[in-house]
Short mmCIF file of C-alpha atoms in Angstrom, two decimals:
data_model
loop_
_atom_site.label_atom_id
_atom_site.label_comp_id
_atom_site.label_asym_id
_atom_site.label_seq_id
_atom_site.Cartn_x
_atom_site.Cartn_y
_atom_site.Cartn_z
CA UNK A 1231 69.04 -3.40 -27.67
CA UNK A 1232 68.99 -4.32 -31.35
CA UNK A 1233 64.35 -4.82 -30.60
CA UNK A 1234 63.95 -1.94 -28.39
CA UNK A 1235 66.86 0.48 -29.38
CA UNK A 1236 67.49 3.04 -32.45
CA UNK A 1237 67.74 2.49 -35.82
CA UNK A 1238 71.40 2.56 -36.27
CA UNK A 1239 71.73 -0.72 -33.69
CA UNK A 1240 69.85 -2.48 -36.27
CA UNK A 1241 73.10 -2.11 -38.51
CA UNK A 1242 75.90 -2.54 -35.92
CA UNK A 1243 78.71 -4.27 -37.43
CA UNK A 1244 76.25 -5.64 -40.05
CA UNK A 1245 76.26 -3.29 -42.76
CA UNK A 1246 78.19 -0.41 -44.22
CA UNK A 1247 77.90 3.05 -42.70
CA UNK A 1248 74.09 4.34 -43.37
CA UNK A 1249 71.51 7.07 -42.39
CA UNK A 1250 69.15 7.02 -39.71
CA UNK A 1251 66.73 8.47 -41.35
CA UNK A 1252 67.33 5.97 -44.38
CA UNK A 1253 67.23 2.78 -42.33
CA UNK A 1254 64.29 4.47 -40.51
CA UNK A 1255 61.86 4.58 -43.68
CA UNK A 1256 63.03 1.02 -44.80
CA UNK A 1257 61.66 -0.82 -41.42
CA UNK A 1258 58.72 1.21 -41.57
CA UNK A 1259 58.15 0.10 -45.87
CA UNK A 1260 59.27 -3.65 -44.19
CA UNK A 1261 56.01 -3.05 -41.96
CA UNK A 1262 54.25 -2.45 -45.31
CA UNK A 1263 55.58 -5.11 -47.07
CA UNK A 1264 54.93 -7.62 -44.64
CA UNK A 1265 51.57 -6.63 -44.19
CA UNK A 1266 51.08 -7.03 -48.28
CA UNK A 1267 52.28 -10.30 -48.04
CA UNK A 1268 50.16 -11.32 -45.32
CA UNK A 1269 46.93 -9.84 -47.41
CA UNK A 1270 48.15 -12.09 -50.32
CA UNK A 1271 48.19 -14.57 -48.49
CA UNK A 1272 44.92 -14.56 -47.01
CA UNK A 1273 43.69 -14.81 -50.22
CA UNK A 1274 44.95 -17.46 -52.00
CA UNK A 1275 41.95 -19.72 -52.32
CA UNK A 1276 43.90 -22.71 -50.55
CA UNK A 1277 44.46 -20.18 -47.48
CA UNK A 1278 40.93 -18.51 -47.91
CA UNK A 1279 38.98 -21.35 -47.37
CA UNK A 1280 41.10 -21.80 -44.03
CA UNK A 1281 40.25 -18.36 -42.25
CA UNK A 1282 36.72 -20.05 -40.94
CA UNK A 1283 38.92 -21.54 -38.09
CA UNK A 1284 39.92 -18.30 -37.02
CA UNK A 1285 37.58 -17.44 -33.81
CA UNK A 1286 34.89 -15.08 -34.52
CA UNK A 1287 36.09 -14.79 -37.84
CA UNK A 1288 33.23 -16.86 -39.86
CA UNK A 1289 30.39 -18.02 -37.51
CA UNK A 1290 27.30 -19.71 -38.85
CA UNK A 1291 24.99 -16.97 -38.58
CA UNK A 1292 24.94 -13.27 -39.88
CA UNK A 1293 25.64 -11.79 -36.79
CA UNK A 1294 29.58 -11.44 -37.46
CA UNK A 1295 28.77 -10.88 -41.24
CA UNK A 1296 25.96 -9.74 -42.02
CA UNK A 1297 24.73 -12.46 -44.12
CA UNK A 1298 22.13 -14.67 -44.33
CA UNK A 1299 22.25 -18.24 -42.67
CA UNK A 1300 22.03 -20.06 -46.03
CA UNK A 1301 25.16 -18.24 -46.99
CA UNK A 1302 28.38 -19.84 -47.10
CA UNK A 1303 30.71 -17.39 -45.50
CA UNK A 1304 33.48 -18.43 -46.55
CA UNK A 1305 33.51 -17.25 -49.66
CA UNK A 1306 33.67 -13.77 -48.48
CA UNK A 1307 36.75 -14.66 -46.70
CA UNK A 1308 39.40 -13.49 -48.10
CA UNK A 1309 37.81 -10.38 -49.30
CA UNK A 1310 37.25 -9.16 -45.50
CA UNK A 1311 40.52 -10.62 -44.60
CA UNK A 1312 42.08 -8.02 -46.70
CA UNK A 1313 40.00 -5.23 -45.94
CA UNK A 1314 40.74 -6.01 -42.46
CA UNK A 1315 44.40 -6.50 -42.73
CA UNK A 1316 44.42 -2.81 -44.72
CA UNK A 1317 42.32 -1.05 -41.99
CA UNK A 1318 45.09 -1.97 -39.43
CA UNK A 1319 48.11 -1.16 -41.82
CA UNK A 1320 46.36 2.37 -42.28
CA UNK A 1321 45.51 2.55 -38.51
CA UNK A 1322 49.22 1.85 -38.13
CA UNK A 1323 50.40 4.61 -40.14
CA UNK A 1324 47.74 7.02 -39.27
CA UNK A 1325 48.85 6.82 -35.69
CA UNK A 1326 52.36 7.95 -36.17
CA UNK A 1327 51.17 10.16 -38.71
CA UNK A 1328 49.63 11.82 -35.89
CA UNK A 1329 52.25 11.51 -33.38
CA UNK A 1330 55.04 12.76 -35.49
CA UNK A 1331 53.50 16.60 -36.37
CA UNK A 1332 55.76 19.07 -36.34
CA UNK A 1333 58.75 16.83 -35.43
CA UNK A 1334 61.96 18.87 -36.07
CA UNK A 1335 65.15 17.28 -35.52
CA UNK A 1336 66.55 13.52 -33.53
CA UNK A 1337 66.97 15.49 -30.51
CA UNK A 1338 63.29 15.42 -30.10
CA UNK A 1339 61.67 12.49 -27.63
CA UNK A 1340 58.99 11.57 -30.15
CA UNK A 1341 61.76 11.30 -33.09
CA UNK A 1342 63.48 8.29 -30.62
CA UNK A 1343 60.32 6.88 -30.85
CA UNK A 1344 59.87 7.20 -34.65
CA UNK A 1345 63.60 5.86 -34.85
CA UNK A 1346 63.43 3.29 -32.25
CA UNK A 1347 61.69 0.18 -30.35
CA UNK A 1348 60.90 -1.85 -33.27
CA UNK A 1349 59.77 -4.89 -31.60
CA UNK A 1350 57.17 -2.96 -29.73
CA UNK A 1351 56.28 -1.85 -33.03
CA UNK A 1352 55.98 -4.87 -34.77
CA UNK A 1353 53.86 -5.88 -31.56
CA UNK A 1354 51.52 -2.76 -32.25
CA UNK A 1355 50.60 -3.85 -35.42
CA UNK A 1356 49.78 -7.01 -34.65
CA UNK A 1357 47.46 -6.45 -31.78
CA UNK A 1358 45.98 -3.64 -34.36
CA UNK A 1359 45.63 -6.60 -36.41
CA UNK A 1360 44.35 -8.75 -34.27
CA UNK A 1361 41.74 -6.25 -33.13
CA UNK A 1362 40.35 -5.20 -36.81
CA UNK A 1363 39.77 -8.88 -37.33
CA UNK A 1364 36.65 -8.85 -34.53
CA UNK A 1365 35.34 -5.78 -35.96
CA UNK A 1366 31.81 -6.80 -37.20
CA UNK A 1367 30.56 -5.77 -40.68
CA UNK A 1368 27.57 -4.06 -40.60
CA UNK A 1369 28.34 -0.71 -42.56
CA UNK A 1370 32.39 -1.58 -41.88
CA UNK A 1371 32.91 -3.26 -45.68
CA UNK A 1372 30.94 -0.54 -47.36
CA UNK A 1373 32.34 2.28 -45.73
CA UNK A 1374 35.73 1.48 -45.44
CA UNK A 1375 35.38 0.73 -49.44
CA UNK A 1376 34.74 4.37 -49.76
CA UNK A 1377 38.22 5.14 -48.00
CA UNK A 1378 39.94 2.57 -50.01
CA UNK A 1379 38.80 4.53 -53.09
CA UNK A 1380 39.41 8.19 -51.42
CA UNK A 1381 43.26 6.90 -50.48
CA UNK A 1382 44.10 5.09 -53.38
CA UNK A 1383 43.25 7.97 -55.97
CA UNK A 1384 45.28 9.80 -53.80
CA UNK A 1385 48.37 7.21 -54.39
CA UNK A 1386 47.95 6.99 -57.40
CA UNK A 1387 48.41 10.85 -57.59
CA UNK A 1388 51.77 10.44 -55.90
CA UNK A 1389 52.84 7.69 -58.34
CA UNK A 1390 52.28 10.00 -61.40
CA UNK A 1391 54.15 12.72 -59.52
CA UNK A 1392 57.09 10.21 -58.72
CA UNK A 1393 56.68 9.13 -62.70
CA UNK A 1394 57.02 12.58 -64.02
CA UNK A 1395 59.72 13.41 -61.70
CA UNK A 1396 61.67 9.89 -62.88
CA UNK A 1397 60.78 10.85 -66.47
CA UNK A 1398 62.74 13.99 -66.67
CA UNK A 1399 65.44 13.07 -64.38
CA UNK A 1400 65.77 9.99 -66.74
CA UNK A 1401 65.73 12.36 -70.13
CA UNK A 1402 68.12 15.28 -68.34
CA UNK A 1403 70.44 12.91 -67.24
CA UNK A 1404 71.17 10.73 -70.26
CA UNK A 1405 71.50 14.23 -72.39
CA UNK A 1406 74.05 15.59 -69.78
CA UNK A 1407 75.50 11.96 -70.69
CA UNK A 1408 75.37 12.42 -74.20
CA UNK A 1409 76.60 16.38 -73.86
CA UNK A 1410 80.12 14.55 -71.82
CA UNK A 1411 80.54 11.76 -73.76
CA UNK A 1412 79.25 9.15 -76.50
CA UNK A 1413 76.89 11.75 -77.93
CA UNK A 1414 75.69 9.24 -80.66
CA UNK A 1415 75.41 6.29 -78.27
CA UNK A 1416 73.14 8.26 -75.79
CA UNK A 1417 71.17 9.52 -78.46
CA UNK A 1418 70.73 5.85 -80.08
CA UNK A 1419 69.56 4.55 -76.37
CA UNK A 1420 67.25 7.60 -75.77
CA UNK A 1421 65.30 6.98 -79.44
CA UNK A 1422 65.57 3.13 -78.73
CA UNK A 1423 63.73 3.33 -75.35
CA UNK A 1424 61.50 6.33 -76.44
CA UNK A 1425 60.14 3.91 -79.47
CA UNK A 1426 59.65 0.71 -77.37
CA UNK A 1427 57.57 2.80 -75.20
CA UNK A 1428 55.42 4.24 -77.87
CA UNK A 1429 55.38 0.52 -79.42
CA UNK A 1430 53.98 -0.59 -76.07
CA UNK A 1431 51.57 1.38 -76.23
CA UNK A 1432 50.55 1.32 -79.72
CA UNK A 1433 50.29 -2.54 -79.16
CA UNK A 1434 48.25 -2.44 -75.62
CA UNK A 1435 46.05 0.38 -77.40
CA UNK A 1436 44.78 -2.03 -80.29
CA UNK A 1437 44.29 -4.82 -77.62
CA UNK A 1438 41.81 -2.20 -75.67
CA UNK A 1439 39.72 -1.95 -78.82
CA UNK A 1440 39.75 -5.20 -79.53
CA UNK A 1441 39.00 -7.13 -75.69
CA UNK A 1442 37.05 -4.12 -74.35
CA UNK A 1443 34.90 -2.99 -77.03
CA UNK A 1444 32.52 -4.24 -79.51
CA UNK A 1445 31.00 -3.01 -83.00
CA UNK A 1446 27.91 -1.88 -80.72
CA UNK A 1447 27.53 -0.98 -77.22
CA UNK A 1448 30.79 -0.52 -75.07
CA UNK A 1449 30.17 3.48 -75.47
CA UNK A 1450 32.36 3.67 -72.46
CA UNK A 1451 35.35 1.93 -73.35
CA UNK A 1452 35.43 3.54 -76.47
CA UNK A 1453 35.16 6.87 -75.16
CA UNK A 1454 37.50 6.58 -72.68
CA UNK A 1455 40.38 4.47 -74.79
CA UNK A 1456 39.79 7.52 -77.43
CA UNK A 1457 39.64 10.29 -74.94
CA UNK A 1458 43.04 9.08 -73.55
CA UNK A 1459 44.74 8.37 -77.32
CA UNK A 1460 43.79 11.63 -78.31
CA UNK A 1461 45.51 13.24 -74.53
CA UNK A 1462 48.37 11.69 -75.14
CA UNK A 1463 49.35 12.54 -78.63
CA UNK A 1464 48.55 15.75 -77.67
CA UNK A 1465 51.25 16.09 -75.29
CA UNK A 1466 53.26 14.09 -77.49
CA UNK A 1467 53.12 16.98 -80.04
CA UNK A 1468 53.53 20.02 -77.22
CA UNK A 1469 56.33 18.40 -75.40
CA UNK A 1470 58.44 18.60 -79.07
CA UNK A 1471 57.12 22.34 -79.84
CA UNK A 1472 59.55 24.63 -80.41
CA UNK A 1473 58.23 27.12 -77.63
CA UNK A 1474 58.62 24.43 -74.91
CA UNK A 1475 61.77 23.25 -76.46
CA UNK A 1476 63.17 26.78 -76.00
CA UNK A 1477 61.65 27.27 -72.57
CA UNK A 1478 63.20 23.39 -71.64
CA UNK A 1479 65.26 22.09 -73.19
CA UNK A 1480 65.68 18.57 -71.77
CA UNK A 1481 61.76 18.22 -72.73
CA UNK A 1482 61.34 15.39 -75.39
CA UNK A 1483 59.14 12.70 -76.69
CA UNK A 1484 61.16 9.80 -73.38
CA UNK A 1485 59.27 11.94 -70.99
CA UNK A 1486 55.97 12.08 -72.82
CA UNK A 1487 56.56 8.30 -73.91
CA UNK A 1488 56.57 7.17 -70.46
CA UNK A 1489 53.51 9.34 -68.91
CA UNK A 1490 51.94 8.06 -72.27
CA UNK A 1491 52.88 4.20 -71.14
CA UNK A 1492 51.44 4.58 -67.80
CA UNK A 1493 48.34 6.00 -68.87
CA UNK A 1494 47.19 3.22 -71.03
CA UNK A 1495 48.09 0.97 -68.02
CA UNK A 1496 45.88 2.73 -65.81
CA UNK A 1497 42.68 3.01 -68.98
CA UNK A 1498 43.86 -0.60 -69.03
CA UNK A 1499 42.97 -1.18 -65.19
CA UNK A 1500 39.88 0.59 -65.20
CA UNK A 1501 38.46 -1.08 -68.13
CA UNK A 1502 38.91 -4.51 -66.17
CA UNK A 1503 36.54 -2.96 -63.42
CA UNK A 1504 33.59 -2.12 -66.36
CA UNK A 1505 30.73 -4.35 -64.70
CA UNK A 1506 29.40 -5.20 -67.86
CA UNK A 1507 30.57 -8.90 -68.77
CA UNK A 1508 29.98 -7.71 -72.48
CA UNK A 1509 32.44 -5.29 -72.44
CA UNK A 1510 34.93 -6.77 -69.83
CA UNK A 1511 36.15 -10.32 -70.74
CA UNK A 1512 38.17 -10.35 -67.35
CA UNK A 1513 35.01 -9.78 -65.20
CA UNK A 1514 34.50 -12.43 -62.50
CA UNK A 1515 31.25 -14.16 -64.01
CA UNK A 1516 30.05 -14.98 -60.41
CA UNK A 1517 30.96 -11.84 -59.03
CA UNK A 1518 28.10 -9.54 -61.41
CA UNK A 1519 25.05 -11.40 -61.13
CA UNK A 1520 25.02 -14.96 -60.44
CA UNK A 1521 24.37 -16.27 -56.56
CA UNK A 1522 27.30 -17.35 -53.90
CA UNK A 1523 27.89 -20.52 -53.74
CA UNK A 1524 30.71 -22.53 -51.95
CA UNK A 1525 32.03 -24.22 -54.96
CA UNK A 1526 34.87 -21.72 -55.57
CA UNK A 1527 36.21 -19.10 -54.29
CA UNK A 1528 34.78 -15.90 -55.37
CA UNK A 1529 37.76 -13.46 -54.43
CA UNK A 1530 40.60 -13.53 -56.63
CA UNK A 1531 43.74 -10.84 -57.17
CA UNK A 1532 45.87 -12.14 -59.52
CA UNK A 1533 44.62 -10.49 -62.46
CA UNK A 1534 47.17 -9.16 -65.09
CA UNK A 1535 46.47 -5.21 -64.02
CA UNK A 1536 46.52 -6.23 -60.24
CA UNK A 1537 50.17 -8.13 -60.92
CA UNK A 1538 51.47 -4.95 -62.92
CA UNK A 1539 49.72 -2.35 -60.03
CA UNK A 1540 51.40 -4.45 -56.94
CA UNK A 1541 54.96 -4.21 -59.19
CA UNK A 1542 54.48 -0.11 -59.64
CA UNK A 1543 53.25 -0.05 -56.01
CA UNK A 1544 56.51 -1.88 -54.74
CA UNK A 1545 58.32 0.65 -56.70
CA UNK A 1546 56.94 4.01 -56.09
CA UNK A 1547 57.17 2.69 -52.29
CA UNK A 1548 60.52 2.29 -52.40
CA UNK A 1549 61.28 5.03 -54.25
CA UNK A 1550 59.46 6.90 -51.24
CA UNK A 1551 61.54 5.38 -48.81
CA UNK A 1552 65.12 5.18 -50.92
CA UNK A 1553 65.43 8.14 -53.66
CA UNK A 1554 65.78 11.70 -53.43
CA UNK A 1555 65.05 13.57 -56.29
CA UNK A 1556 67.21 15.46 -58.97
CA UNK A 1557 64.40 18.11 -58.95
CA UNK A 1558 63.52 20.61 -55.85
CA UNK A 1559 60.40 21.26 -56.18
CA UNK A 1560 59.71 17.44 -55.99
CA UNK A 1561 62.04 17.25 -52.86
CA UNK A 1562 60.28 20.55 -51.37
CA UNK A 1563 57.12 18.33 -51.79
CA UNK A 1564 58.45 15.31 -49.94
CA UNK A 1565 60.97 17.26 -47.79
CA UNK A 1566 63.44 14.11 -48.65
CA UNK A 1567 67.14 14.72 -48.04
CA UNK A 1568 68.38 17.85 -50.54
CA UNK A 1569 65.61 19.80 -49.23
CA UNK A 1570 65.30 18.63 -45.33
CA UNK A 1571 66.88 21.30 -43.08
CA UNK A 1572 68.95 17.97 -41.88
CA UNK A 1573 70.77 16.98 -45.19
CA UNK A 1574 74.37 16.84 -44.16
CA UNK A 1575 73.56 17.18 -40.28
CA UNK A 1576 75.54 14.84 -38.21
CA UNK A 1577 78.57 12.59 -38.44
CA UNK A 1578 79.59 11.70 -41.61
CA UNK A 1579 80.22 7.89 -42.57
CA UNK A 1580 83.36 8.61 -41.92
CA UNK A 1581 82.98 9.42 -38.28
CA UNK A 1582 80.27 7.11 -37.37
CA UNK A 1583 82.51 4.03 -37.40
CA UNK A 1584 84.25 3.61 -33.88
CA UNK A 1585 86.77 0.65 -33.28
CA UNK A 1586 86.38 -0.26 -36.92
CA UNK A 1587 82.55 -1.29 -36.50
CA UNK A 1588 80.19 0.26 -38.99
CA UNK A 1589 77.57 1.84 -37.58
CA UNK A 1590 74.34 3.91 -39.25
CA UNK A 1591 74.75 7.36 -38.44
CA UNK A 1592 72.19 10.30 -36.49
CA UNK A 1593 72.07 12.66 -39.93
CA UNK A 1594 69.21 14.44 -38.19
CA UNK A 1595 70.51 16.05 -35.33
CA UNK A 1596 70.23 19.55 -36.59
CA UNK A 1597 66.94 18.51 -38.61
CA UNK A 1598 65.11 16.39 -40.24
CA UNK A 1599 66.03 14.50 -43.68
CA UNK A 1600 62.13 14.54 -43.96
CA UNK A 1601 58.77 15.07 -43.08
CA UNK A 1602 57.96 12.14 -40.66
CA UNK A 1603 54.02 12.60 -40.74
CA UNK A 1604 53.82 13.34 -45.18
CA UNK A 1605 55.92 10.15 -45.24
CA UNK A 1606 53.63 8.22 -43.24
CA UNK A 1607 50.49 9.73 -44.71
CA UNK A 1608 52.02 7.94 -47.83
CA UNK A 1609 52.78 4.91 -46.16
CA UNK A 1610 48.79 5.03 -45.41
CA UNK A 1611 47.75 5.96 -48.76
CA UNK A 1612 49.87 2.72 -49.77
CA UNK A 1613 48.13 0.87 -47.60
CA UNK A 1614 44.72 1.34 -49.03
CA UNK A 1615 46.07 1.21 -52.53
CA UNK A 1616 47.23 -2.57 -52.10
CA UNK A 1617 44.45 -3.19 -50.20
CA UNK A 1618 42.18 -2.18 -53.19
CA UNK A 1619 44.49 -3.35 -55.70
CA UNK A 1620 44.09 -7.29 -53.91
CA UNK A 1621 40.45 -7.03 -53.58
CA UNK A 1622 40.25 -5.64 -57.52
CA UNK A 1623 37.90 -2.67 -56.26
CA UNK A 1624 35.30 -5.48 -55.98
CA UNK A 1625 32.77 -4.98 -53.21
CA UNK A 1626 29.75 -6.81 -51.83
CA UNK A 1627 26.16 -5.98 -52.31
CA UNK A 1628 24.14 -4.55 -49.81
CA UNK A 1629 23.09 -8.37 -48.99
CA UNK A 1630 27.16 -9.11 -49.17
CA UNK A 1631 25.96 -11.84 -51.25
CA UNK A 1632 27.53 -10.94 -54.67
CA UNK A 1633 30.98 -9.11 -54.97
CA UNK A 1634 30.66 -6.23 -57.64
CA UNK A 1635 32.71 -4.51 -59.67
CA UNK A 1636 31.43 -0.53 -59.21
CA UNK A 1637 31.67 2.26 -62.16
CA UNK A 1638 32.83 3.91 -59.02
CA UNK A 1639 36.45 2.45 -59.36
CA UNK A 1640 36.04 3.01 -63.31
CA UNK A 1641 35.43 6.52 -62.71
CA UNK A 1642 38.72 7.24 -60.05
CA UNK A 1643 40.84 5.28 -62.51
CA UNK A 1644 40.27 7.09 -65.69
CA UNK A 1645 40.17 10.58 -63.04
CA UNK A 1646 43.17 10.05 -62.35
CA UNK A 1647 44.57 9.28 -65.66
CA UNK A 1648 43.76 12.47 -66.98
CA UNK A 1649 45.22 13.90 -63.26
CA UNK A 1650 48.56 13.12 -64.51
CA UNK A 1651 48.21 13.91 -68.05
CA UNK A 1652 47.35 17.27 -67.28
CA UNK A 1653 49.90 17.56 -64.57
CA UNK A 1654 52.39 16.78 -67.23
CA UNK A 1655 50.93 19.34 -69.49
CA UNK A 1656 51.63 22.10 -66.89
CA UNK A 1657 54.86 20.98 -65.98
CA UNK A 1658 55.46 21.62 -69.75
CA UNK A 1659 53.81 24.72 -70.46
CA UNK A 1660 54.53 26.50 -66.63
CA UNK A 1661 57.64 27.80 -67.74
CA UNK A 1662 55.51 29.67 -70.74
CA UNK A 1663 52.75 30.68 -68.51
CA UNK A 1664 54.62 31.82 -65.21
CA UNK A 1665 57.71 33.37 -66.88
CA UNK A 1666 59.12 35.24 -63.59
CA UNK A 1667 59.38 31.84 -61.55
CA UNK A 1668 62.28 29.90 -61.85
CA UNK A 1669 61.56 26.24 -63.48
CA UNK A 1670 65.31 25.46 -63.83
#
């Protein structure tokens, strides 16, 4: 019952009382995870140079991968073995995307299967698994490196939307603090964590210049390390104006301190994919020009912006699957609890224990606590996200003899850095500019 049942049975007599829908999105970000840690996995170099045992996987000539004969194949290993393992995590997800559309409320037979038969789950996945990994190359790698790129600028939109959303609940909340108590102590914390983010970044700023760029060349890096610097002062400066003040008055230099933070992260992250070795000190040598060989491996994640992207990626996925917002228009985007037309459907806590068992509790019987297929979409657009996050946006050549690092993930990076800066902007100045709309 506990494999093949609901949700709820998962947490019979085990844990306190709980939602449905809660426990629901945590074994579905448990999928996620699991297939994360499996991709990691596969590409530890120890590992890596393993996955020629597995049948089909690496045969001796290029009709599995495309390469040439003199090629050793395994050092394309755990590169594929990634892109592999994120095809089927995004197949996953894509399928109950699909099959959850216009689901309404528990009392419909595809929400039992959203909310239920988790080992036949787990064995989906698997045999998904299994399946992507005899899916020969050809045009697979290069094509499916497009998607990766599509989905995780897409992600990373979502993170910045979940940042600015934590931003000002963080800011309105410690003022509401300050306004019904320790006014002086709240204040103290809120300029205390407002300068060590601007420190941060102050600090990561001058490392930019000085690993990234040089007295001549590195036009890029410049331009994009000074582009962003000059962004984010600027909405350092309007989110303090008195007009904005007026309009919101929770807006303050935490929020913008934060959104400024992030940003350098993600300048940070795209500098590390500039394919000039010149410019990029934490460019894989072998990986621009120089020929495979077997010697080492030539896939590697563990970069200092892959480490800090897999953190904020654990994060913003659990803050998917946990949190509801403070703000409605963020919960009218995700349809999370506040919002759903199920919040508060149901037996309470309360009345879901029976004999003195705890039990999880149906909280969507009237409707749902949120939008099954958006949250799986994310769930997808996680999926490629880690999958080009472990891979570092590397991919082969057209011989798949040399992994690259494209200007193609340079470009989405920065994109999306200035995405969320001017999202922020407008969440700043809307209030100014749309005056009859309600912003509260």
């Amino acid at each position: 019952s506990c494999l093949c049942g609901s949700a709820p049975c998962l947490l019979c007599g085990c844990c306190p009382s709980a939602k449905n829908s809660t426990i629901s999105r945590l074994l579905f970000t448990f999928f996620l995870f699991l297939g994360t840690l499996v991709s990691i996995i596969m590409i530890i170099p120890g590992v890596e140079k393993e996955l020629h045992k597995l049948p089909g996987f690496c045969e001796g000539t290029g009709s599995v991968l495309g390469v040439q004969t003199n090629v050793d194949c395994s050092s394309f290993l755990g590169h594929k073995a990634v892109y592999r393992m994120g095809f089927a995590m995004a197949a996953f997800f894509c399928l109950f995307a699909v099959l959850m559309v216009c689901v309404r409320s528990s009392k419909d037979p595809r929400a039992a299967l959203h909310n239920g038969f988790w080992f036949f789950k787990f064995l989906l996945l698997v045999g998904i698994t299994v399946g992507a990994f005899y899916i020969p190359d050809g045009v697979f790698t290069s094509v499916w490196f497009y998607f990766g790129v599509v989905g995780s600028f897409l992600f990373i939109l979502i993170q910045l939307v979940l940042l600015i959303d934590l931003a000002h609940s963080w800011s309105q909340r410690w003022l509401r603090n300050a306004d019904e108590g320790s006014a002086k102590g709240w204040y103290a914390a809120l300029c205390t964590v407002t300068f060590i983010f601007y420190a941060a970044s102050i600090a990561a700023l001058v490392l930019l210049y000085i690993y990234y760029t040089k007295p001549e060349g590195c036009t890029e890096g410049k331009a994009f390390i000074s582009i962003n610097l000059i962004l984010c002062l600027l909405i350092s400066v309007v989110s303090i104006l008195p007009k904005i003040q007026e309009a919101q008055p929770h807006s303050g230099l935490l929020q913008a301190s934060l959104i400024t933070l992030y940003t350098i992260y993600v300048t940070w992250s795209a500098l590390a994919n500039v394919p000039t070795q010149r410019c990029n000190p934490t460019l894989l040598l072998r990986n621009s020009t120089g020929p495979a060989t077997a010697t080492e491996p030539l896939t590697t994640w563990w970069d200092a912006p892959s480490i800090v992207g897999l953190v904020i990626f654990i994060l913003c996925t659990l803050f998917i699957s946990l949190r509801s917002s403070d703000h409605p228009q963020v919960n009218k985007l995700m349809l999370t609890e506040e919002s759903g037309a199920g919040a508060g459907a149901g037996a309470g806590p309360g009345g879901a224990e029976e004999g003195g068992v705890r039990r999880a509790y149906d909280n969507e019987q009237d409707g749902v606590s949120y939008n099954y297929t958006f949250f799986h979409l994310c769930l997808l657009l996680a999926a490629l996200y880690i999958m080009m996050t472990l891979t570092n946006w590397y991919r082969p050549d057209e011989s798949l003899q040399v992994l690259r690092s494209p200007w193609t993930a340079v470009w989405v990076k920065i994109c999306s850095s200035w995405a969320g800066l001017l999202l922020y902007l407008w969440t700043l100045v809307a209030p100014l500019v749309l005056p009859d709309r309600d912003f509260s």
